[in-house]
Amino acid sequence: MTENAEATRMSTPPEGQPSTNHPASPAATAHTTHHGHEGTFVRPSDLLRPRTVSRPKAPPKPERPIDRDERTGLKAIRDFLRVRNCYEVLPLSFRLIELDVGLTVKESLNIMVQCNIVSAPLWDSTTSTYAGLLTVNDYLNVVRYYNLHADKLKDVDKLLLTDLKEVEKFLNVKPPETVSASPETVLYDALRKQLLSRARRIPLVSYDSDTQRTMVVSVITQYRILKFIAMNVKETEMLRKPLEMIKLGTYGNIVRCSMDTTVLDVIDEMVVKNISSVPVVTTEGVLLNVFEAVDVIEILKTGDYGNLTWTVGKALAARSPTHPGIYCCSLEDGLDTIFDTIRKSRVHRLMIVDENNYLKGVLSLGDILHYILVEGQEDAQS
Ligand code: AMP
């Protein structure tokens, strides 16, 4: 039905009342002008009559075994997340590297590279408080800033982590998400909060009531949470519905690049679209590799911002030989096999390809978390 037809139907008057039209609808405006009825304003809801005849409801379709299993699997995961807290996600032994906000961006980059980490909580030693999470997005912002301000590049080594706020302000980008949770927070609640904020990590911050100070305990990533689920919920085996059927992942408007695209252009796309990777494809659309936001750290560690004019091909060739590679799956895969892969390997995302390696879609860990928390919640409060 067209918009105009809908507007006309909505303006049918109740029996015994004069015809009056909603001035905002195009059809109604034309009608009003024609008859010269300019005065009365009647909201469309006033014109709707209560339905007297109720249409017979179609009988519910019988649930297929695959749907029932999917629902059972999802419920098992949610029940599990409701009885576990954030602290339990942490491994028995782990390290935490916190960076003082007084460090320079260059120093922070060196530490990231030496310690093989891609994010770190910030600590403000002047106030003894947690000051947010430093992530690769901050470095992407720095790159964009100096690209617009080549004249300031000579002072790049003096840029402090505290100056990042100015960089964000200048670029008019949202400051990084500061969502955090206490380690005792129920995992399900922490994840729902994370989902709303679109943050990719949850810093666990505890509060010591004796000293009235906060303390960062650790940072949990989407990968660690999914791995925790994969290791502990055997019902993940029941999630057999193919990605194609559950429409999980992104399929339209995929941001892609070629081996000849410059790193700078890819960074721009990643920041503007708020994505953490860009698949590298041939002109025909065959997947060759994936440029990840974390690849920028390797390029910047030399301090040579000129390297950002490198092509993606050159940047990928400079990757460490220990890079784990790219994980792919097909539209026929279900979350059962994907959880199996997560159980065994450190997966950060999956590229969805067909049997000839043509890129079909991108499946991020955030997409999976969103599905296991939200799917079917509207019709079943499971
Ligand atoms: P991520 O970058 O992994 O945090 O993903 C954020 C959202 O963007 C998810 O819904 C992904 O499916 C989607 N996404 C990730 N990479 C791309 C891309 N290159 N093009 C389009 N969408 C993407």
Short mmCIF file of C-alpha atoms and ligand atoms in Angstrom, two decimals:
data_model
loop_
_atom_site.label_atom_id
_atom_site.label_comp_id
_atom_site.label_asym_id
_atom_site.label_seq_id
_atom_site.Cartn_x
_atom_site.Cartn_y
_atom_site.Cartn_z
CA MET A 1 0.00 0.00 0.00
CA THR A 2 1.37 3.45 -0.81
CA GLU A 3 1.82 6.19 1.78
CA ASN A 4 -0.97 8.23 0.22
CA ALA A 5 -3.39 5.33 0.21
CA GLU A 6 -2.60 4.70 3.89
CA ALA A 7 -3.20 8.35 4.74
CA THR A 8 -6.57 8.30 2.98
CA ARG A 9 -7.68 5.22 4.87
CA MET A 10 -6.63 6.73 8.18
CA SER A 11 -8.75 9.82 7.53
CA THR A 12 -12.07 7.99 7.03
CA PRO A 13 -14.41 9.61 9.61
CA PRO A 14 -16.42 7.65 12.18
CA GLU A 15 -20.07 7.31 11.30
CA GLY A 16 -22.07 10.48 11.78
CA GLN A 17 -19.04 12.78 11.92
CA PRO A 18 -18.01 15.27 9.28
CA SER A 19 -14.97 14.42 7.19
CA THR A 20 -11.82 15.98 8.66
CA ASN A 21 -8.28 15.38 7.52
CA HIS A 22 -4.89 15.12 9.16
CA PRO A 23 -3.00 18.18 7.93
CA ALA A 24 0.37 16.39 8.00
CA SER A 25 -0.46 13.67 5.49
CA PRO A 26 0.05 14.55 1.81
CA ALA A 27 -3.27 13.04 0.71
CA ALA A 28 -5.15 14.82 3.46
CA THR A 29 -3.57 18.18 2.66
CA ALA A 30 -4.65 17.93 -0.97
CA HIS A 31 -8.19 17.08 0.12
CA THR A 32 -8.34 19.96 2.63
CA THR A 33 -7.19 22.53 0.11
CA HIS A 34 -9.79 21.34 -2.36
CA HIS A 35 -12.73 21.69 0.03
CA GLY A 36 -11.41 24.63 2.00
CA HIS A 37 -11.70 22.82 5.40
CA GLU A 38 -8.73 24.52 7.06
CA GLY A 39 -9.84 24.63 10.71
CA THR A 40 -10.23 21.49 12.79
CA PHE A 41 -7.28 19.31 13.63
CA VAL A 42 -8.08 15.70 14.40
CA ARG A 43 -5.38 13.24 15.33
CA PRO A 44 -5.50 10.04 13.27
CA SER A 45 -5.93 7.94 16.42
CA ASP A 46 -9.24 9.72 17.08
CA LEU A 47 -10.53 8.46 13.79
CA LEU A 48 -9.82 4.82 14.32
CA ARG A 49 -12.79 2.69 15.27
CA PRO A 50 -12.31 -0.25 17.61
CA ARG A 51 -12.27 -3.48 15.67
CA THR A 52 -15.55 -5.33 16.17
CA VAL A 53 -14.91 -8.50 14.21
CA SER A 54 -11.81 -10.34 15.28
CA ARG A 55 -10.07 -12.15 12.48
CA PRO A 56 -9.41 -15.82 13.21
CA LYS A 57 -5.77 -16.30 14.19
CA ALA A 58 -3.66 -18.61 12.04
CA PRO A 59 -2.78 -21.71 14.08
CA PRO A 60 0.84 -21.55 15.30
CA LYS A 61 3.19 -23.49 13.07
CA PRO A 62 4.58 -26.58 14.79
CA GLU A 63 8.14 -25.94 15.95
CA ARG A 64 10.78 -27.79 13.93
CA PRO A 65 13.38 -29.80 15.89
CA ILE A 66 16.13 -27.45 14.67
CA ASP A 67 14.23 -24.41 16.04
CA ARG A 68 13.51 -26.14 19.34
CA ASP A 69 17.18 -27.08 19.73
CA GLU A 70 18.31 -23.54 18.92
CA ARG A 71 15.92 -22.16 21.54
CA THR A 72 17.09 -24.71 24.11
CA GLY A 73 20.74 -23.96 23.34
CA LEU A 74 20.23 -20.21 23.69
CA LYS A 75 18.33 -20.66 26.93
CA ALA A 76 21.11 -22.82 28.36
CA ILE A 77 23.67 -20.11 27.53
CA ARG A 78 21.53 -17.36 29.09
CA ASP A 79 20.87 -19.44 32.21
CA PHE A 80 24.60 -20.03 32.51
CA LEU A 81 25.43 -16.33 32.14
CA ARG A 82 22.87 -15.50 34.83
CA VAL A 83 24.62 -17.61 37.45
CA ARG A 84 28.20 -16.60 36.66
CA ASN A 85 29.93 -13.35 37.44
CA CYS A 86 32.58 -11.43 35.53
CA TYR A 87 35.35 -12.56 37.86
CA GLU A 88 34.83 -16.17 36.81
CA VAL A 89 35.69 -15.39 33.21
CA LEU A 90 39.28 -14.59 34.15
CA PRO A 91 41.89 -17.32 33.82
CA LEU A 92 43.59 -18.61 36.97
CA SER A 93 46.68 -16.61 36.25
CA PHE A 94 46.84 -13.43 34.22
CA ARG A 95 48.77 -10.20 33.98
CA LEU A 96 47.43 -6.68 33.87
CA ILE A 97 49.34 -3.85 32.25
CA GLU A 98 48.06 -0.45 33.24
CA LEU A 99 49.39 2.73 31.67
CA ASP A 100 49.77 6.05 33.44
CA VAL A 101 48.03 8.90 31.62
CA GLY A 102 51.26 10.89 31.95
CA LEU A 103 52.99 8.65 29.39
CA THR A 104 53.46 9.81 25.82
CA VAL A 105 51.52 8.12 23.04
CA LYS A 106 54.85 6.93 21.63
CA GLU A 107 55.81 5.28 24.96
CA SER A 108 52.41 3.63 25.17
CA LEU A 109 52.86 2.21 21.67
CA ASN A 110 56.24 0.74 22.58
CA ILE A 111 54.74 -0.92 25.64
CA MET A 112 51.84 -2.32 23.61
CA VAL A 113 54.25 -3.84 21.09
CA GLN A 114 56.71 -5.17 23.67
CA CYS A 115 53.98 -6.73 25.79
CA ASN A 116 52.00 -7.95 22.80
CA ILE A 117 48.77 -6.30 23.91
CA VAL A 118 46.27 -4.20 21.96
CA SER A 119 44.51 -2.33 24.77
CA ALA A 120 45.27 -1.24 28.32
CA PRO A 121 43.44 0.47 31.18
CA LEU A 122 44.65 3.97 31.97
CA TRP A 123 45.54 5.09 35.44
CA ASP A 124 45.54 8.67 36.61
CA SER A 125 48.20 8.73 39.33
CA THR A 126 47.37 12.30 40.34
CA THR A 127 43.91 11.25 41.50
CA SER A 128 44.61 7.50 41.89
CA THR A 129 41.67 6.65 39.70
CA TYR A 130 40.88 4.53 36.67
CA ALA A 131 40.88 6.84 33.65
CA GLY A 132 39.35 4.76 30.85
CA LEU A 133 40.60 2.21 28.39
CA LEU A 134 43.28 2.88 25.78
CA THR A 135 42.48 0.94 22.61
CA VAL A 136 43.67 0.81 19.06
CA ASN A 137 40.90 3.27 18.17
CA ASP A 138 42.83 5.97 20.02
CA TYR A 139 45.81 5.36 17.74
CA LEU A 140 43.56 5.50 14.70
CA ASN A 141 42.39 8.92 15.88
CA VAL A 142 45.97 10.09 16.30
CA VAL A 143 46.74 9.02 12.76
CA ARG A 144 43.77 10.92 11.38
CA TYR A 145 44.66 13.98 13.45
CA TYR A 146 48.22 14.20 12.09
CA ASN A 147 46.97 13.54 8.62
CA LEU A 148 44.95 16.74 8.89
CA HIS A 149 47.71 18.57 10.78
CA ALA A 150 50.94 17.69 9.04
CA ASP A 151 52.49 20.89 10.49
CA LYS A 152 52.19 19.48 14.04
CA LEU A 153 53.82 16.17 13.14
CA LYS A 154 57.20 17.41 14.38
CA ASP A 155 55.80 17.33 17.96
CA VAL A 156 54.27 13.87 17.67
CA ASP A 157 56.75 12.37 20.15
CA LYS A 158 55.56 14.82 22.82
CA LEU A 159 51.88 13.92 22.52
CA LEU A 160 50.68 12.66 25.91
CA LEU A 161 47.89 10.18 26.58
CA THR A 162 46.10 13.01 28.39
CA ASP A 163 46.13 14.94 25.09
CA LEU A 164 43.97 12.28 23.43
CA LYS A 165 40.86 14.07 24.66
CA GLU A 166 41.86 17.12 22.61
CA VAL A 167 42.43 14.93 19.57
CA GLU A 168 38.92 13.45 19.95
CA LYS A 169 37.44 16.91 20.36
CA PHE A 170 39.21 18.16 17.28
CA LEU A 171 38.07 15.20 15.19
CA ASN A 172 34.58 15.45 16.64
CA VAL A 173 34.57 11.76 17.50
CA LYS A 174 32.85 10.28 20.51
CA PRO A 175 35.21 9.67 23.45
CA PRO A 176 35.94 5.99 24.01
CA GLU A 177 33.32 4.02 25.88
CA THR A 178 34.01 4.04 29.59
CA VAL A 179 31.55 1.30 30.53
CA SER A 180 33.01 -0.81 33.31
CA ALA A 181 31.70 -3.43 35.70
CA SER A 182 32.57 -4.61 39.15
CA PRO A 183 34.08 -8.13 39.06
CA GLU A 184 31.06 -9.40 41.03
CA THR A 185 28.54 -8.23 38.42
CA VAL A 186 26.43 -11.05 37.00
CA LEU A 187 27.86 -11.78 33.57
CA TYR A 188 24.49 -11.54 31.86
CA ASP A 189 23.92 -8.02 33.25
CA ALA A 190 27.43 -6.86 32.33
CA LEU A 191 26.97 -8.14 28.79
CA ARG A 192 23.60 -6.44 28.34
CA LYS A 193 25.24 -3.20 29.47
CA GLN A 194 28.12 -3.74 27.07
CA LEU A 195 25.69 -4.40 24.24
CA LEU A 196 24.00 -1.05 24.75
CA SER A 197 27.29 0.81 24.75
CA ARG A 198 28.80 -1.03 21.73
CA ALA A 199 32.05 -1.30 23.71
CA ARG A 200 34.16 -4.28 22.66
CA ARG A 201 35.75 -4.81 26.07
CA ILE A 202 34.65 -4.61 29.70
CA PRO A 203 37.18 -3.32 32.23
CA LEU A 204 36.57 -4.86 35.64
CA VAL A 205 36.92 -2.15 38.23
CA SER A 206 36.53 -2.85 41.92
CA TYR A 207 35.98 -0.34 44.65
CA ASP A 208 37.79 -0.59 47.96
CA SER A 209 35.50 0.95 50.57
CA ASP A 210 38.36 1.10 53.15
CA THR A 211 40.61 3.29 51.02
CA GLN A 212 37.70 4.65 48.91
CA ARG A 213 39.76 3.95 45.83
CA THR A 214 38.98 2.15 42.62
CA MET A 215 41.22 -0.58 41.29
CA VAL A 216 41.28 -2.17 37.84
CA VAL A 217 41.29 -5.95 38.19
CA SER A 218 41.36 -6.95 34.53
CA VAL A 219 39.72 -6.36 31.17
CA ILE A 220 37.48 -8.98 29.62
CA THR A 221 37.17 -9.19 25.87
CA GLN A 222 34.37 -10.52 23.68
CA TYR A 223 36.63 -13.42 22.72
CA ARG A 224 37.24 -14.38 26.35
CA ILE A 225 33.52 -14.36 27.13
CA LEU A 226 32.66 -16.49 24.10
CA LYS A 227 35.47 -18.89 24.94
CA PHE A 228 34.15 -19.14 28.52
CA ILE A 229 30.74 -20.07 27.10
CA ALA A 230 32.26 -22.51 24.58
CA MET A 231 34.22 -24.28 27.33
CA ASN A 232 31.36 -24.54 29.81
CA VAL A 233 28.02 -24.80 28.00
CA LYS A 234 27.74 -28.08 26.14
CA GLU A 235 24.36 -27.00 24.73
CA THR A 236 26.27 -24.79 22.27
CA GLU A 237 26.20 -28.04 20.25
CA MET A 238 22.47 -27.51 19.78
CA LEU A 239 22.91 -24.24 17.87
CA ARG A 240 22.74 -25.94 14.49
CA LYS A 241 20.74 -23.35 12.54
CA PRO A 242 22.85 -22.12 9.63
CA LEU A 243 23.99 -18.48 9.59
CA GLU A 244 21.90 -18.01 6.47
CA MET A 245 18.76 -19.00 8.36
CA ILE A 246 19.39 -16.93 11.48
CA LYS A 247 20.63 -13.97 9.40
CA LEU A 248 23.63 -13.56 11.63
CA GLY A 249 26.45 -11.26 10.48
CA THR A 250 26.70 -8.33 8.07
CA TYR A 251 26.06 -8.99 4.39
CA GLY A 252 25.15 -5.68 2.76
CA ASN A 253 27.52 -2.73 2.26
CA ILE A 254 30.61 -4.57 3.41
CA VAL A 255 33.58 -2.23 3.57
CA ARG A 256 36.34 -3.89 1.53
CA CYS A 257 39.71 -2.86 0.19
CA SER A 258 42.29 -4.13 -2.26
CA MET A 259 45.99 -4.83 -1.79
CA ASP A 260 46.64 -1.42 -3.40
CA THR A 261 44.44 0.66 -1.09
CA THR A 262 46.48 2.85 1.24
CA VAL A 263 46.47 2.10 4.95
CA LEU A 264 45.35 5.68 5.56
CA ASP A 265 42.18 5.17 3.49
CA VAL A 266 41.39 1.95 5.32
CA ILE A 267 41.85 3.67 8.68
CA ASP A 268 39.41 6.39 7.63
CA GLU A 269 36.79 3.80 6.76
CA MET A 270 37.31 1.92 10.01
CA VAL A 271 36.85 5.05 12.11
CA VAL A 272 33.88 6.40 10.19
CA LYS A 273 32.05 3.04 10.13
CA ASN A 274 33.18 1.98 13.60
CA ILE A 275 34.47 -1.39 12.43
CA SER A 276 37.60 -3.20 13.50
CA SER A 277 38.59 -4.87 10.24
CA VAL A 278 38.35 -4.54 6.47
CA PRO A 279 38.49 -7.60 4.21
CA VAL A 280 41.01 -7.44 1.36
CA VAL A 281 39.52 -8.77 -1.87
CA THR A 282 40.34 -9.10 -5.56
CA THR A 283 38.38 -7.06 -8.10
CA GLU A 284 36.09 -10.11 -8.48
CA GLY A 285 35.44 -10.19 -4.76
CA VAL A 286 37.57 -13.19 -3.78
CA LEU A 287 38.83 -12.90 -0.21
CA LEU A 288 42.62 -12.59 0.06
CA ASN A 289 43.19 -11.37 3.61
CA VAL A 290 41.82 -9.04 6.27
CA PHE A 291 43.33 -5.74 7.41
CA GLU A 292 42.73 -5.39 11.15
CA ALA A 293 42.78 -2.22 13.22
CA VAL A 294 45.51 -3.80 15.37
CA ASP A 295 47.77 -3.96 12.29
CA VAL A 296 48.15 -0.20 12.69
CA ILE A 297 50.08 -0.67 15.93
CA GLU A 298 52.87 -2.53 14.12
CA ILE A 299 53.09 0.22 11.51
CA LEU A 300 53.15 3.04 14.05
CA LYS A 301 55.70 1.53 16.38
CA THR A 302 58.50 2.93 14.20
CA GLY A 303 57.06 6.38 14.98
CA ASP A 304 57.09 7.04 11.26
CA TYR A 305 53.65 8.30 10.41
CA GLY A 306 54.77 8.51 6.79
CA ASN A 307 54.42 4.72 6.66
CA LEU A 308 50.67 5.12 6.59
CA THR A 309 50.88 5.84 2.88
CA TRP A 310 51.90 2.18 2.59
CA THR A 311 49.55 0.01 0.62
CA VAL A 312 47.59 -2.62 2.48
CA GLY A 313 49.63 -5.28 0.64
CA LYS A 314 52.89 -3.88 2.01
CA ALA A 315 51.48 -3.59 5.53
CA LEU A 316 50.26 -7.18 5.51
CA ALA A 317 53.65 -8.39 4.26
CA ALA A 318 55.23 -6.72 7.31
CA ARG A 319 53.00 -8.67 9.72
CA SER A 320 54.67 -10.86 12.28
CA PRO A 321 55.09 -14.44 11.04
CA THR A 322 53.26 -15.57 14.17
CA HIS A 323 50.03 -13.89 13.00
CA PRO A 324 47.31 -16.50 13.50
CA GLY A 325 45.69 -15.91 10.09
CA ILE A 326 42.11 -15.35 9.08
CA TYR A 327 39.18 -17.49 10.13
CA CYS A 328 36.47 -18.19 7.60
CA CYS A 329 33.12 -19.92 7.67
CA SER A 330 30.27 -20.52 5.26
CA LEU A 331 26.61 -19.56 5.25
CA GLU A 332 25.78 -23.19 6.00
CA ASP A 333 27.74 -23.17 9.26
CA GLY A 334 25.85 -22.94 12.51
CA LEU A 335 27.03 -21.46 15.79
CA ASP A 336 27.77 -25.01 16.96
CA THR A 337 30.80 -25.26 14.66
CA ILE A 338 31.76 -21.65 15.29
CA PHE A 339 31.78 -22.23 19.07
CA ASP A 340 33.89 -25.30 18.40
CA THR A 341 36.46 -23.13 16.60
CA ILE A 342 36.35 -20.54 19.41
CA ARG A 343 36.99 -23.34 21.92
CA LYS A 344 40.17 -24.32 20.11
CA SER A 345 41.55 -21.08 18.68
CA ARG A 346 41.86 -17.37 19.35
CA VAL A 347 39.29 -16.08 16.89
CA HIS A 348 38.57 -12.36 16.58
CA ARG A 349 36.06 -12.47 13.73
CA LEU A 350 35.08 -14.74 10.87
CA MET A 351 34.79 -13.96 7.20
CA ILE A 352 31.80 -15.63 5.56
CA VAL A 353 32.78 -17.01 2.16
CA ASP A 354 31.31 -19.38 -0.44
CA GLU A 355 32.99 -22.51 -1.77
CA ASN A 356 35.05 -20.41 -4.21
CA ASN A 357 36.21 -18.03 -1.47
CA TYR A 358 34.00 -15.16 -2.63
CA LEU A 359 33.34 -12.86 0.30
CA LYS A 360 29.70 -13.05 1.39
CA GLY A 361 29.69 -11.42 4.80
CA VAL A 362 31.45 -10.56 8.04
CA LEU A 363 30.64 -12.20 11.35
CA SER A 364 32.02 -10.31 14.33
CA LEU A 365 32.20 -11.61 17.88
CA GLY A 366 29.86 -8.76 18.82
CA ASP A 367 27.29 -10.13 16.35
CA ILE A 368 27.45 -13.53 18.06
CA LEU A 369 27.12 -12.03 21.55
CA HIS A 370 24.18 -9.93 20.42
CA TYR A 371 22.45 -13.03 19.03
CA ILE A 372 22.93 -15.17 22.09
CA LEU A 373 21.69 -12.42 24.40
CA VAL A 374 18.84 -10.98 22.38
CA GLU A 375 17.51 -13.52 19.85
CA GLY A 376 13.89 -14.48 20.53
CA GLN A 377 13.72 -12.34 23.66
CA GLU A 378 10.76 -10.35 22.32
CA ASP A 379 8.46 -13.35 22.04
CA ALA A 380 9.87 -15.53 24.81
CA GLN A 381 11.20 -13.95 27.98
CA SER A 382 13.76 -16.74 28.24
P1 AMP B 1 33.42 -5.21 14.72
O1 AMP B 1 34.18 -4.35 13.81
O2 AMP B 1 33.91 -6.60 14.68
O3 AMP B 1 33.28 -4.69 16.07
O4 AMP B 1 31.94 -5.25 14.11
C1 AMP B 1 30.98 -4.24 14.34
C2 AMP B 1 29.80 -4.47 13.40
O5 AMP B 1 30.19 -4.11 12.07
C3 AMP B 1 29.33 -5.92 13.30
O6 AMP B 1 27.92 -5.94 13.16
C4 AMP B 1 30.00 -6.47 12.05
O7 AMP B 1 29.25 -7.49 11.40
C5 AMP B 1 30.08 -5.22 11.19
N1 AMP B 1 31.31 -5.19 10.36
C6 AMP B 1 32.55 -5.56 10.72
N2 AMP B 1 33.42 -5.40 9.71
C7 AMP B 1 32.71 -4.87 8.68
C8 AMP B 1 33.03 -4.45 7.34
N3 AMP B 1 34.27 -4.53 6.87
N4 AMP B 1 32.04 -3.95 6.58
C9 AMP B 1 30.77 -3.84 7.05
N5 AMP B 1 30.41 -4.23 8.29
C10 AMP B 1 31.35 -4.74 9.10
#
